[in-house]
Short mmCIF file of C-alpha atoms in Angstrom, two decimals:
data_model
loop_
_atom_site.label_atom_id
_atom_site.label_comp_id
_atom_site.label_asym_id
_atom_site.label_seq_id
_atom_site.Cartn_x
_atom_site.Cartn_y
_atom_site.Cartn_z
CA MET A 1 -0.05 0.09 -0.10
CA LYS A 2 1.47 3.27 -0.96
CA LEU A 3 0.93 6.29 1.33
CA ASN A 4 -1.65 9.10 0.08
CA LYS A 5 1.05 11.53 0.10
CA PHE A 6 5.07 11.66 0.18
CA LEU A 7 6.03 12.09 3.96
CA LYS A 8 8.29 14.77 5.10
CA TYR A 9 11.27 14.25 7.32
CA GLY A 10 10.17 17.13 9.63
CA ALA A 11 6.51 15.70 9.97
CA LEU A 12 7.96 12.30 10.89
CA LEU A 13 10.84 12.96 13.02
CA SER A 14 9.87 16.01 14.99
CA THR A 15 6.55 17.37 16.57
CA ALA A 16 8.13 20.73 16.28
CA LEU A 17 6.68 21.00 13.03
CA ILE A 18 3.02 21.20 14.36
CA ALA A 19 3.83 23.79 16.75
CA THR A 20 4.01 26.75 14.49
CA SER A 21 1.68 29.61 13.92
CA CYS A 22 -1.20 29.17 11.63
CA GLY A 23 0.06 32.16 9.82
CA GLU A 24 2.73 30.09 8.32
CA ASP A 25 1.48 27.46 5.76
CA TYR A 26 3.79 24.59 7.34
CA LEU A 27 2.11 22.08 5.22
CA ASP A 28 2.68 23.83 2.09
CA ARG A 29 6.55 23.96 2.64
CA GLN A 30 8.70 22.09 -0.07
CA PRO A 31 10.17 18.97 1.52
CA GLU A 32 13.78 18.68 1.39
CA GLY A 33 13.49 14.77 0.52
CA ASP A 34 10.71 12.23 0.32
CA LEU A 35 10.54 9.23 2.56
CA SER A 36 9.45 5.76 1.11
CA GLU A 37 6.90 3.70 3.11
CA GLU A 38 9.64 1.27 3.87
CA ALA A 39 11.70 3.96 5.38
CA VAL A 40 8.84 5.45 7.58
CA ARG A 41 8.00 1.79 8.67
CA ASP A 42 11.70 1.39 9.77
CA VAL A 43 11.60 4.41 11.89
CA MET A 44 8.17 3.44 13.31
CA ALA A 45 9.43 0.09 14.06
CA LYS A 46 12.24 1.50 16.38
CA ASP A 47 10.09 4.30 17.90
CA PRO A 48 6.18 4.01 17.26
CA GLU A 49 5.50 7.17 19.06
CA GLN A 50 6.84 9.04 16.32
CA ILE A 51 3.38 8.89 14.73
CA THR A 52 2.23 11.37 17.13
CA ALA A 53 3.56 14.12 14.67
CA PHE A 54 1.13 12.91 12.14
CA VAL A 55 -1.72 12.80 14.57
CA ASN A 56 -1.27 16.33 15.91
CA GLY A 57 -0.79 17.54 12.26
CA ALA A 58 -4.35 16.07 11.41
CA TYR A 59 -5.73 17.92 14.49
CA MET A 60 -4.05 20.98 13.49
CA ASN A 61 -5.61 20.75 9.95
CA LEU A 62 -9.09 20.25 11.41
CA TYR A 63 -8.39 23.35 13.67
CA ASN A 64 -6.99 25.79 11.06
CA GLY A 65 -7.50 24.18 7.52
CA GLY A 66 -3.87 23.54 6.91
CA GLN A 67 -2.63 24.53 3.62
CA TYR A 68 -6.03 25.64 2.35
CA ALA A 69 -6.53 28.26 5.01
CA THR A 70 -6.38 31.05 2.60
CA SER A 71 -8.52 33.87 4.15
CA HIS A 72 -10.10 34.97 7.29
CA ASP A 73 -13.44 33.07 6.69
CA VAL A 74 -11.51 29.92 6.02
CA TYR A 75 -10.09 28.34 8.99
CA GLY A 76 -10.88 24.73 9.49
CA MET A 77 -14.00 22.87 11.16
CA TYR A 78 -15.36 25.89 13.50
CA CYS A 79 -15.45 27.87 10.17
CA TRP A 80 -17.65 25.63 8.22
CA ARG A 81 -19.70 25.06 11.59
CA LEU A 82 -20.37 28.87 11.53
CA ALA A 83 -21.01 29.03 8.00
CA THR A 84 -23.70 26.55 8.27
CA ASP A 85 -25.27 28.05 11.44
CA LEU A 86 -25.61 31.26 9.38
CA MET A 87 -27.42 29.35 6.54
CA VAL A 88 -30.20 28.48 8.94
CA ASP A 89 -32.33 30.59 11.45
CA ASP A 90 -30.89 30.71 14.99
CA VAL A 91 -27.91 33.00 14.38
CA ALA A 92 -28.93 36.54 13.25
CA PHE A 93 -26.56 38.74 11.36
CA THR A 94 -28.02 42.09 11.09
CA ARG A 95 -25.48 43.25 8.29
CA ASN A 96 -25.31 42.25 4.71
CA ILE A 97 -21.61 42.77 4.22
CA GLN A 98 -18.35 41.38 5.63
CA TRP A 99 -17.27 37.82 6.24
CA PHE A 100 -19.93 35.13 6.34
CA SER A 101 -22.57 37.37 4.87
CA PHE A 102 -22.79 35.38 1.50
CA ASP A 103 -23.30 32.23 3.59
CA TYR A 104 -26.18 34.07 5.34
CA GLN A 105 -27.56 34.96 1.93
CA LEU A 106 -27.39 31.41 0.78
CA ASP A 107 -25.14 32.55 -2.05
CA ASN A 108 -21.73 31.02 -1.12
CA ARG A 109 -22.07 27.46 -2.75
CA LEU A 110 -20.84 27.63 -6.32
CA TYR A 111 -18.16 25.32 -7.57
CA ASN A 112 -15.66 28.14 -7.91
CA TYR A 113 -16.14 29.90 -4.56
CA ARG A 114 -13.39 29.98 -1.79
CA ARG A 115 -15.74 28.46 0.79
CA VAL A 116 -16.66 25.53 -1.41
CA VAL A 117 -13.06 24.77 -2.70
CA ALA A 118 -11.51 25.30 0.72
CA THR A 119 -13.87 23.30 2.89
CA TRP A 120 -13.60 20.35 0.32
CA ARG A 121 -9.75 20.40 0.30
CA GLU A 122 -9.55 20.86 4.11
CA LEU A 123 -11.66 17.63 4.70
CA TYR A 124 -9.92 15.46 2.25
CA GLN A 125 -6.54 16.67 3.71
CA VAL A 126 -7.76 15.31 7.09
CA ILE A 127 -8.86 12.16 5.51
CA ASP A 128 -5.42 11.70 3.68
CA ASN A 129 -3.90 12.36 7.18
CA ALA A 130 -6.01 9.57 8.71
CA ASN A 131 -5.39 7.19 5.82
CA ASN A 132 -1.63 7.71 6.47
CA ILE A 133 -2.04 7.04 10.10
CA ILE A 134 -4.02 3.93 9.48
CA THR A 135 -1.54 2.56 6.93
CA LEU A 136 1.55 3.25 9.24
CA MET A 137 -0.07 1.67 12.42
CA ASN A 138 -1.83 -1.33 11.20
CA PRO A 139 0.39 -4.44 11.30
CA THR A 140 1.45 -5.63 7.79
CA ASP A 141 1.14 -9.34 8.93
CA GLY A 142 -2.82 -8.62 9.72
CA SER A 143 -2.10 -9.40 13.41
CA ALA A 144 -4.46 -7.67 16.05
CA VAL A 145 -3.33 -4.48 17.53
CA THR A 146 -3.07 -4.94 21.58
CA ASP A 147 -0.71 -1.98 22.69
CA LYS A 148 -2.54 0.62 24.03
CA PHE A 149 -0.76 3.44 22.30
CA ASN A 150 -1.35 2.06 18.87
CA ARG A 151 -5.03 1.46 19.74
CA GLN A 152 -5.47 4.89 20.72
CA VAL A 153 -3.86 6.23 17.50
CA LEU A 154 -5.79 4.08 15.26
CA GLY A 155 -9.21 4.75 17.09
CA GLU A 156 -8.48 8.49 16.59
CA ALA A 157 -7.56 8.17 12.92
CA TYR A 158 -10.85 6.16 12.03
CA GLY A 159 -12.88 8.67 14.21
CA MET A 160 -11.52 11.63 12.36
CA ARG A 161 -12.11 10.03 9.17
CA ALA A 162 -15.86 9.34 9.94
CA LEU A 163 -16.27 12.95 11.13
CA CYS A 164 -14.86 14.37 7.82
CA TYR A 165 -17.12 12.11 5.66
CA TYR A 166 -19.99 13.19 7.99
CA TRP A 167 -19.40 16.87 6.97
CA LEU A 168 -18.73 16.05 3.47
CA ILE A 169 -21.55 13.91 2.57
CA ASN A 170 -24.16 16.47 4.31
CA LEU A 171 -22.54 19.70 2.76
CA TRP A 172 -22.48 18.13 -0.73
CA GLN A 173 -25.93 16.16 -0.70
CA GLN A 174 -29.38 16.15 0.63
CA PRO A 175 -29.59 14.08 3.84
CA TYR A 176 -29.88 10.30 4.08
CA ALA A 177 -33.58 10.41 4.71
CA GLU A 178 -34.33 11.95 1.31
CA GLY A 179 -32.52 8.93 -0.55
CA ARG A 180 -29.47 7.01 0.19
CA ASP A 181 -29.11 6.39 -3.63
CA GLN A 182 -28.29 9.91 -4.40
CA LEU A 183 -24.86 11.07 -5.77
CA GLY A 184 -22.55 11.69 -2.77
CA VAL A 185 -18.61 12.21 -2.80
CA PRO A 186 -15.51 10.30 -3.59
CA ILE A 187 -14.44 7.79 -0.79
CA LYS A 188 -10.76 7.49 -0.05
CA THR A 189 -9.67 5.01 2.61
CA GLU A 190 -6.24 3.29 3.31
CA ASP A 191 -7.10 0.61 0.87
CA GLU A 192 -8.91 2.31 -1.97
CA TYR A 193 -9.83 5.49 -3.75
CA LEU A 194 -13.41 5.49 -5.29
CA MET A 195 -13.13 8.69 -7.44
CA GLY A 196 -16.77 8.88 -8.52
CA ARG A 197 -19.57 10.35 -6.73
CA ASN A 198 -20.48 7.31 -4.60
CA THR A 199 -23.98 7.26 -3.26
CA VAL A 200 -25.02 8.84 0.20
CA GLY A 201 -25.62 5.03 1.40
CA ALA A 202 -22.06 4.13 0.29
CA VAL A 203 -20.44 7.02 2.25
CA TYR A 204 -22.70 6.31 5.34
CA ASP A 205 -21.48 2.57 5.21
CA VAL A 206 -17.69 3.84 5.41
CA MET A 207 -18.80 6.22 8.36
CA ILE A 208 -20.51 3.36 10.31
CA SER A 209 -17.61 1.03 9.72
CA ASP A 210 -15.23 3.58 10.75
CA CYS A 211 -17.08 4.47 13.87
CA GLU A 212 -17.34 0.73 14.90
CA THR A 213 -13.70 0.20 14.14
CA ALA A 214 -12.70 3.32 16.21
CA LEU A 215 -14.62 2.31 19.18
CA GLY A 216 -13.12 -1.32 18.93
CA TYR A 217 -9.70 0.08 19.32
CA LEU A 218 -10.68 2.90 22.01
CA ASN A 219 -12.86 0.53 24.12
CA GLY A 220 -11.60 0.72 27.74
CA LEU A 221 -9.03 3.32 27.23
CA GLY A 222 -10.98 6.13 28.68
CA MET A 223 -11.17 9.80 28.23
CA PRO A 224 -7.75 11.28 27.05
CA SER A 225 -6.84 13.62 29.95
CA ASN A 226 -6.09 16.58 27.65
CA LYS A 227 -9.34 16.32 25.61
CA THR A 228 -7.44 17.33 22.30
CA ASN A 229 -7.52 13.72 21.22
CA LEU A 230 -10.55 11.74 20.20
CA GLY A 231 -11.68 9.30 22.82
CA GLU A 232 -14.24 6.66 22.90
CA ASN A 233 -16.93 8.95 24.36
CA ALA A 234 -16.13 11.80 21.54
CA VAL A 235 -16.33 9.14 18.82
CA ALA A 236 -19.61 7.84 20.34
CA GLY A 237 -20.98 11.24 20.03
CA ILE A 238 -19.92 11.34 16.28
CA TYR A 239 -21.48 8.08 15.73
CA ALA A 240 -24.74 9.01 17.48
CA ASN A 241 -25.23 12.02 15.07
CA ILE A 242 -24.39 9.70 12.12
CA LEU A 243 -26.86 7.21 13.29
CA MET A 244 -29.78 9.82 13.79
CA MET A 245 -29.13 10.69 10.02
CA THR A 246 -29.84 7.03 9.15
CA GLY A 247 -32.92 6.44 11.47
CA ASP A 248 -31.16 3.91 13.72
CA TYR A 249 -32.50 5.43 16.90
CA ALA A 250 -31.91 2.48 19.17
CA LYS A 251 -28.30 2.53 18.38
CA ALA A 252 -28.01 6.24 18.27
CA LYS A 253 -29.41 6.55 21.75
CA GLU A 254 -26.91 3.98 22.93
CA MET A 255 -24.02 6.02 21.52
CA ALA A 256 -25.52 9.28 22.78
CA VAL A 257 -25.56 7.91 26.42
CA LYS A 258 -22.08 6.79 26.06
CA ALA A 259 -21.02 10.16 24.88
CA THR A 260 -22.63 11.80 27.97
CA GLN A 261 -20.39 9.66 30.26
CA GLY A 262 -17.29 11.53 28.91
CA GLY A 263 -17.94 14.46 31.14
CA ALA A 264 -20.14 16.00 33.99
CA LEU A 265 -22.85 18.36 33.56
CA ASN A 266 -22.08 21.74 35.16
CA GLY A 267 -24.43 24.77 34.87
CA ALA A 268 -22.15 26.72 37.02
CA GLN A 269 -19.56 26.78 34.11
CA LEU A 270 -22.05 27.98 31.50
CA MET A 271 -21.27 31.56 31.74
CA ASP A 272 -17.39 31.34 31.85
CA GLY A 273 -17.24 31.89 27.96
CA MET A 274 -16.98 28.63 26.39
CA ASN A 275 -13.24 28.94 26.01
CA SER A 276 -11.45 26.22 27.84
CA LEU A 277 -11.13 22.55 27.61
CA SER A 278 -11.24 22.39 31.46
CA MET A 279 -14.92 22.83 31.17
CA ASP A 280 -16.47 19.71 32.75
CA GLU A 281 -18.67 19.18 29.86
CA ALA A 282 -16.08 19.41 27.07
CA LEU A 283 -15.48 16.15 25.29
CA TRP A 284 -13.13 17.10 22.58
CA GLY A 285 -11.53 20.12 21.31
CA TYR A 286 -8.31 22.10 20.33
CA ALA A 287 -5.93 23.90 22.87
CA VAL A 288 -5.04 26.98 21.49
CA ASN A 289 -1.99 29.09 22.72
CA SER A 290 0.17 32.08 21.54
CA GLU A 291 2.03 29.78 18.88
CA THR A 292 -1.06 28.37 17.39
CA THR A 293 -3.65 31.05 17.58
CA CYS A 294 -4.87 32.21 14.17
CA TYR A 295 -5.81 35.76 15.64
CA TYR A 296 -8.26 37.26 13.43
CA ALA A 297 -8.98 34.26 11.31
CA CYS A 298 -10.60 32.31 14.23
CA PHE A 299 -14.14 31.64 15.45
CA GLY A 300 -13.72 34.03 18.67
CA SER A 301 -12.81 36.93 16.28
CA HIS A 302 -16.12 36.31 14.39
CA MET A 303 -18.39 35.61 17.33
CA ASP A 304 -17.04 37.40 20.57
CA THR A 305 -19.17 40.48 20.98
CA TYR A 306 -16.59 42.23 23.32
CA MET A 307 -13.37 41.64 21.88
CA ILE A 308 -11.36 43.35 19.04
CA GLY A 309 -12.25 41.14 16.39
CA TYR A 310 -14.90 41.28 13.51
CA GLY A 311 -17.83 40.19 15.79
CA GLY A 312 -16.84 42.86 18.31
CA GLN A 313 -15.04 46.23 17.72
CA VAL A 314 -15.14 45.95 13.95
CA GLY A 315 -18.87 45.77 14.38
CA TYR A 316 -20.36 42.67 12.46
CA ARG A 317 -21.91 41.02 15.49
CA LYS A 318 -23.74 37.82 15.45
CA GLU A 319 -26.76 37.63 17.72
CA GLY A 320 -29.27 35.14 18.97
CA ALA A 321 -32.36 35.11 16.78
CA GLN A 322 -35.09 36.98 18.60
CA TRP A 323 -37.83 34.11 18.46
CA LEU A 324 -35.16 31.57 20.01
CA VAL A 325 -33.81 33.94 22.76
CA ASP A 326 -37.41 34.93 23.81
CA LYS A 327 -38.09 31.22 24.46
CA ILE A 328 -35.59 31.08 27.18
CA ALA A 329 -37.08 31.21 30.76
CA ASP A 330 -35.83 33.88 32.95
CA THR A 331 -34.86 31.15 35.59
CA ASP A 332 -32.52 29.43 32.83
CA ILE A 333 -28.83 30.37 33.31
CA ARG A 334 -28.56 30.28 29.55
CA LYS A 335 -30.66 33.51 29.28
CA GLY A 336 -27.46 35.10 30.31
CA TRP A 337 -25.81 33.99 26.87
CA PHE A 338 -27.77 36.75 25.42
CA GLY A 339 -28.01 40.62 26.13
CA TYR A 340 -25.55 43.37 26.35
CA SER A 341 -23.70 43.61 29.56
CA ASP A 342 -21.52 46.49 30.89
CA ASP A 343 -19.45 43.98 33.02
CA TYR A 344 -18.09 42.10 29.78
CA ASN A 345 -17.65 45.47 27.82
CA LEU A 346 -14.12 46.01 29.10
CA LEU A 347 -12.91 47.44 25.83
CA GLY A 348 -15.64 50.05 25.41
CA VAL A 349 -17.11 48.69 22.26
CA ASP A 350 -19.66 50.91 20.72
CA TYR A 351 -23.10 49.19 20.40
CA SER A 352 -25.28 52.26 19.22
CA TYR A 353 -26.01 50.44 16.05
CA GLU A 354 -27.74 47.48 17.85
CA GLN A 355 -29.16 49.87 20.64
CA ASN A 356 -31.04 51.96 17.92
CA LEU A 357 -32.54 49.08 16.35
CA GLY A 358 -33.69 47.63 19.78
CA PHE A 359 -31.37 44.54 19.44
CA LEU A 360 -29.26 44.78 22.55
CA PRO A 361 -31.11 41.87 24.33
CA TYR A 362 -29.85 39.41 21.60
CA LEU A 363 -26.11 40.18 21.42
CA GLN A 364 -24.50 37.13 22.29
CA ASN A 365 -22.43 36.31 25.61
CA LYS A 366 -21.97 32.66 25.29
CA PHE A 367 -18.52 32.80 23.56
CA ARG A 368 -16.10 35.15 25.02
CA ASP A 369 -12.56 35.34 24.71
CA VAL A 370 -10.10 33.90 27.41
CA TYR A 371 -8.10 37.30 27.29
CA LEU A 372 -11.13 39.05 28.70
CA THR A 373 -12.40 36.37 31.05
CA THR A 374 -9.33 34.72 32.59
CA GLU A 375 -6.68 36.25 34.95
CA GLY A 376 -3.15 35.70 33.66
CA ALA A 377 -4.37 35.35 29.91
CA THR A 378 -1.20 36.10 27.73
CA GLY A 379 -2.97 37.35 24.54
CA PRO A 380 -6.19 37.93 22.51
CA PHE A 381 -7.62 34.79 20.63
CA GLU A 382 -6.07 31.99 22.66
CA SER A 383 -9.36 30.45 23.72
CA ASP A 384 -9.54 26.66 23.35
CA TYR A 385 -12.07 25.37 20.83
CA ILE A 386 -14.53 23.10 22.15
CA TYR A 387 -15.64 20.94 19.23
CA MET A 388 -18.19 18.51 21.52
CA ARG A 389 -19.70 18.80 24.82
CA THR A 390 -21.63 16.17 26.75
CA ALA A 391 -24.67 18.51 26.94
CA GLU A 392 -25.46 17.90 23.19
CA PHE A 393 -26.05 14.17 23.70
CA TYR A 394 -28.45 14.40 26.38
CA PHE A 395 -30.77 15.85 23.74
CA VAL A 396 -29.70 13.36 21.07
CA ALA A 397 -30.56 10.60 23.56
CA ALA A 398 -34.02 12.34 24.28
CA GLU A 399 -34.83 12.77 20.71
CA ALA A 400 -33.69 9.19 19.77
CA ALA A 401 -35.74 7.74 22.71
CA TYR A 402 -38.80 9.70 21.56
CA LEU A 403 -38.56 8.51 17.81
CA GLN A 404 -38.31 5.01 19.19
CA GLY A 405 -41.66 5.52 20.81
CA ASN A 406 -40.50 5.74 24.36
CA GLN A 407 -41.62 9.24 25.60
CA SER A 408 -41.03 8.63 29.29
CA GLU A 409 -37.34 7.99 28.68
CA ALA A 410 -37.20 10.93 26.36
CA ALA A 411 -38.61 13.17 29.18
CA GLN A 412 -36.12 11.62 31.75
CA TYR A 413 -33.13 12.70 29.38
CA LEU A 414 -34.81 16.09 28.77
CA ASN A 415 -35.28 16.85 32.57
CA GLN A 416 -31.90 15.39 33.46
CA ILE A 417 -29.97 17.97 31.62
CA MET A 418 -32.49 20.87 31.88
CA VAL A 419 -32.56 20.98 35.56
CA THR A 420 -28.69 21.75 35.54
CA ARG A 421 -29.75 24.92 33.30
CA ASP A 422 -32.87 25.80 35.10
CA PRO A 423 -33.56 24.49 38.61
CA ALA A 424 -37.29 25.25 38.32
CA TYR A 425 -37.52 23.26 35.10
CA SER A 426 -39.86 20.26 35.02
CA PHE A 427 -41.35 19.28 31.86
CA THR A 428 -44.42 16.84 31.91
CA GLY A 429 -45.67 17.40 28.31
CA THR A 430 -46.18 14.63 25.93
CA GLY A 431 -46.51 13.76 22.22
CA GLU A 432 -45.58 16.45 19.79
CA GLU A 433 -45.33 18.83 22.66
CA LEU A 434 -42.56 17.01 24.04
CA TYR A 435 -40.69 16.49 20.77
CA ASN A 436 -40.86 20.16 20.12
CA GLU A 437 -39.48 20.89 23.60
CA ILE A 438 -36.65 18.57 23.09
CA CYS A 439 -35.96 20.35 19.62
CA ILE A 440 -36.14 23.73 20.94
CA GLN A 441 -34.10 23.32 24.06
CA LYS A 442 -31.27 21.64 21.92
CA ARG A 443 -31.29 24.56 19.68
CA ILE A 444 -30.81 26.87 22.70
CA GLU A 445 -28.30 24.66 24.22
CA THR A 446 -26.04 24.28 20.92
CA TRP A 447 -26.66 27.77 19.61
CA GLY A 448 -23.43 28.88 17.74
CA GLU A 449 -21.98 25.29 17.92
CA GLY A 450 -22.82 24.09 14.39
CA VAL A 451 -25.41 21.83 15.21
CA ARG A 452 -28.76 23.39 13.79
CA TYR A 453 -27.79 22.87 10.13
CA ASN A 454 -27.84 19.09 10.20
CA ASP A 455 -30.59 18.80 12.62
CA ALA A 456 -32.88 20.72 10.48
CA ARG A 457 -32.02 19.29 7.34
CA ARG A 458 -32.33 15.73 8.95
CA ARG A 459 -35.76 16.54 10.00
CA GLY A 460 -36.74 18.48 6.99
CA GLU A 461 -37.65 21.54 8.94
CA GLN A 462 -38.70 25.02 7.43
CA ILE A 463 -36.31 27.66 8.02
CA GLN A 464 -38.23 30.88 9.20
CA ARG A 465 -36.25 33.78 9.89
CA ASN A 466 -39.34 36.05 9.43
CA LEU A 467 -40.24 35.01 13.12
CA SER A 468 -37.19 37.11 14.50
CA ALA A 469 -36.99 41.06 13.91
CA ASN A 470 -33.27 40.96 14.16
CA HIS A 471 -32.56 38.89 10.94
CA ALA A 472 -31.57 41.06 8.26
CA ASN A 473 -34.73 40.32 6.48
CA ALA A 474 -34.67 43.36 4.15
CA GLN A 475 -31.37 42.11 2.59
CA LEU A 476 -32.32 38.59 2.76
CA ALA A 477 -35.76 38.80 0.87
CA PRO A 478 -34.20 39.60 -2.54
CA MET A 479 -32.22 36.35 -2.09
CA ASN A 480 -35.26 34.37 -1.11
CA ALA A 481 -33.45 33.56 2.11
CA VAL A 482 -36.24 34.44 4.66
CA ASP A 483 -38.57 31.49 4.77
CA TYR A 484 -37.35 28.26 2.94
CA SER A 485 -36.90 24.60 3.25
CA SER A 486 -34.03 23.27 4.87
CA ARG A 487 -33.62 20.85 2.06
CA ASP A 488 -33.51 23.86 -0.55
CA TYR A 489 -31.07 22.97 -3.15
CA ARG A 490 -29.05 26.08 -1.97
CA MET A 491 -28.54 24.34 1.11
CA ILE A 492 -25.85 22.08 -0.51
CA TYR A 493 -22.58 22.98 -2.13
CA GLN A 494 -21.50 22.29 -5.76
CA ILE A 495 -18.63 19.95 -6.36
CA PRO A 496 -15.51 22.22 -6.47
CA SER A 497 -13.84 23.25 -9.69
CA VAL A 498 -10.57 21.88 -8.47
CA GLU A 499 -12.33 18.33 -8.24
CA LEU A 500 -13.99 18.59 -11.62
CA GLU A 501 -10.79 19.56 -13.16
CA ASN A 502 -8.82 16.75 -11.69
CA ASN A 503 -11.21 13.88 -11.29
CA SER A 504 -12.17 12.16 -14.64
CA GLU A 505 -14.69 10.23 -13.01
CA ILE A 506 -16.91 13.00 -12.09
CA THR A 507 -18.71 14.82 -15.01
CA ASN A 508 -20.26 18.15 -15.35
CA SER A 509 -23.47 16.39 -15.92
CA GLU A 510 -23.17 15.06 -12.21
CA GLN A 511 -22.66 18.54 -10.64
CA ASN A 512 -25.24 19.63 -7.87
CA PRO A 513 -27.70 22.28 -9.06
#
């Protein structure tokens, strides 16, 4: 088996390569020489932990987009999660200019657009990383992997690959429920490269197999102490979301419950800024520091209302949609995630624009930079990225139980998490009322975390921005982006030009509309 890409001496022999600023395109440097697979395996045989450089490189690519991070709105996984949040209805953006405004208008999906090309290449770059790791770590004689370090690394690689295919198939095709036989995306594994548009079902088969394999390796290894590496609970969370798409609700509930066991619910930490992996509910993320910060090209820059970034002093604020924020009970700690606060405005940012429109109650406080929230923080935009929290999966378990027909169990999971958000909470409704409550409370809980897009499309919901006054409806109306189906063709991307030009097995006739 040939490696997917030639390996660079630095990437193999030193982890120093990945401890570099994202302003430097470290993956785009010309290597001084190439290593054959045989040479790599020889080094690995002497010191298997050299693979750590590859694993860290894969996580870095997920974090900042690697060599394809070309602008301040292309910076890895949190970037496409923000873009998709802005394509639906819970994040309001009162301006029709600046970064992400075209995503908000459903007008950033064509084959030659930066968003489309970069996201595709970033995801396949991580898949290549994962395939290389799997190739290097799997024994050539087919023997079982028993060493804990090797099991951990292989589990991470399969888990990352499943996550990347989850985003690829859902960004480039309608959801599984609309037809598993629709044209999907190319499949690259350590064993094969199926260059055509494999069906949605075929891609899901790979994801499910990868999750099962990952969990097989990670079983019993526990939660990684640093939370920057995928553990079995985080992979279970990835798997739960995949299974919800396929309608396997029994297995989805099982995996969601497993994910909840990776951390403890702690409502007292919800107002700390969502900026540290030390948060009890954090399952998996990326630890950012002064060497790895992407500064203005980062999630916090675009989201933090009170910082120096685009979402703060520059003036392009992301707000909670009025309709959703108004649903939050006054006794719910998450009410504090929205609404202007003098205590947070340490830089004296001017909010007269929002004040004049009456939108101050919807300014977001959920994501606040560690620089303004933590004593001793060294610099701006060094907040950790929290990719997954245990909280999400209480709602996944509740919805899965409901869709299985077990309403009492669904209410149990719902009340179990909600009482940590609102001590006065106790929901006793049934039927459609219960299901709607699960969905709404999950939307509040995961606001801004890149969850709503896939949930809305899975359920086939209508996107109704006209329910909230603080959506830029005057600018959205000419784009027909006010009231539309979550399965509107504009909700999926076209196959990027770079793929059409270099892949003879995908023709123009197979392009998405």
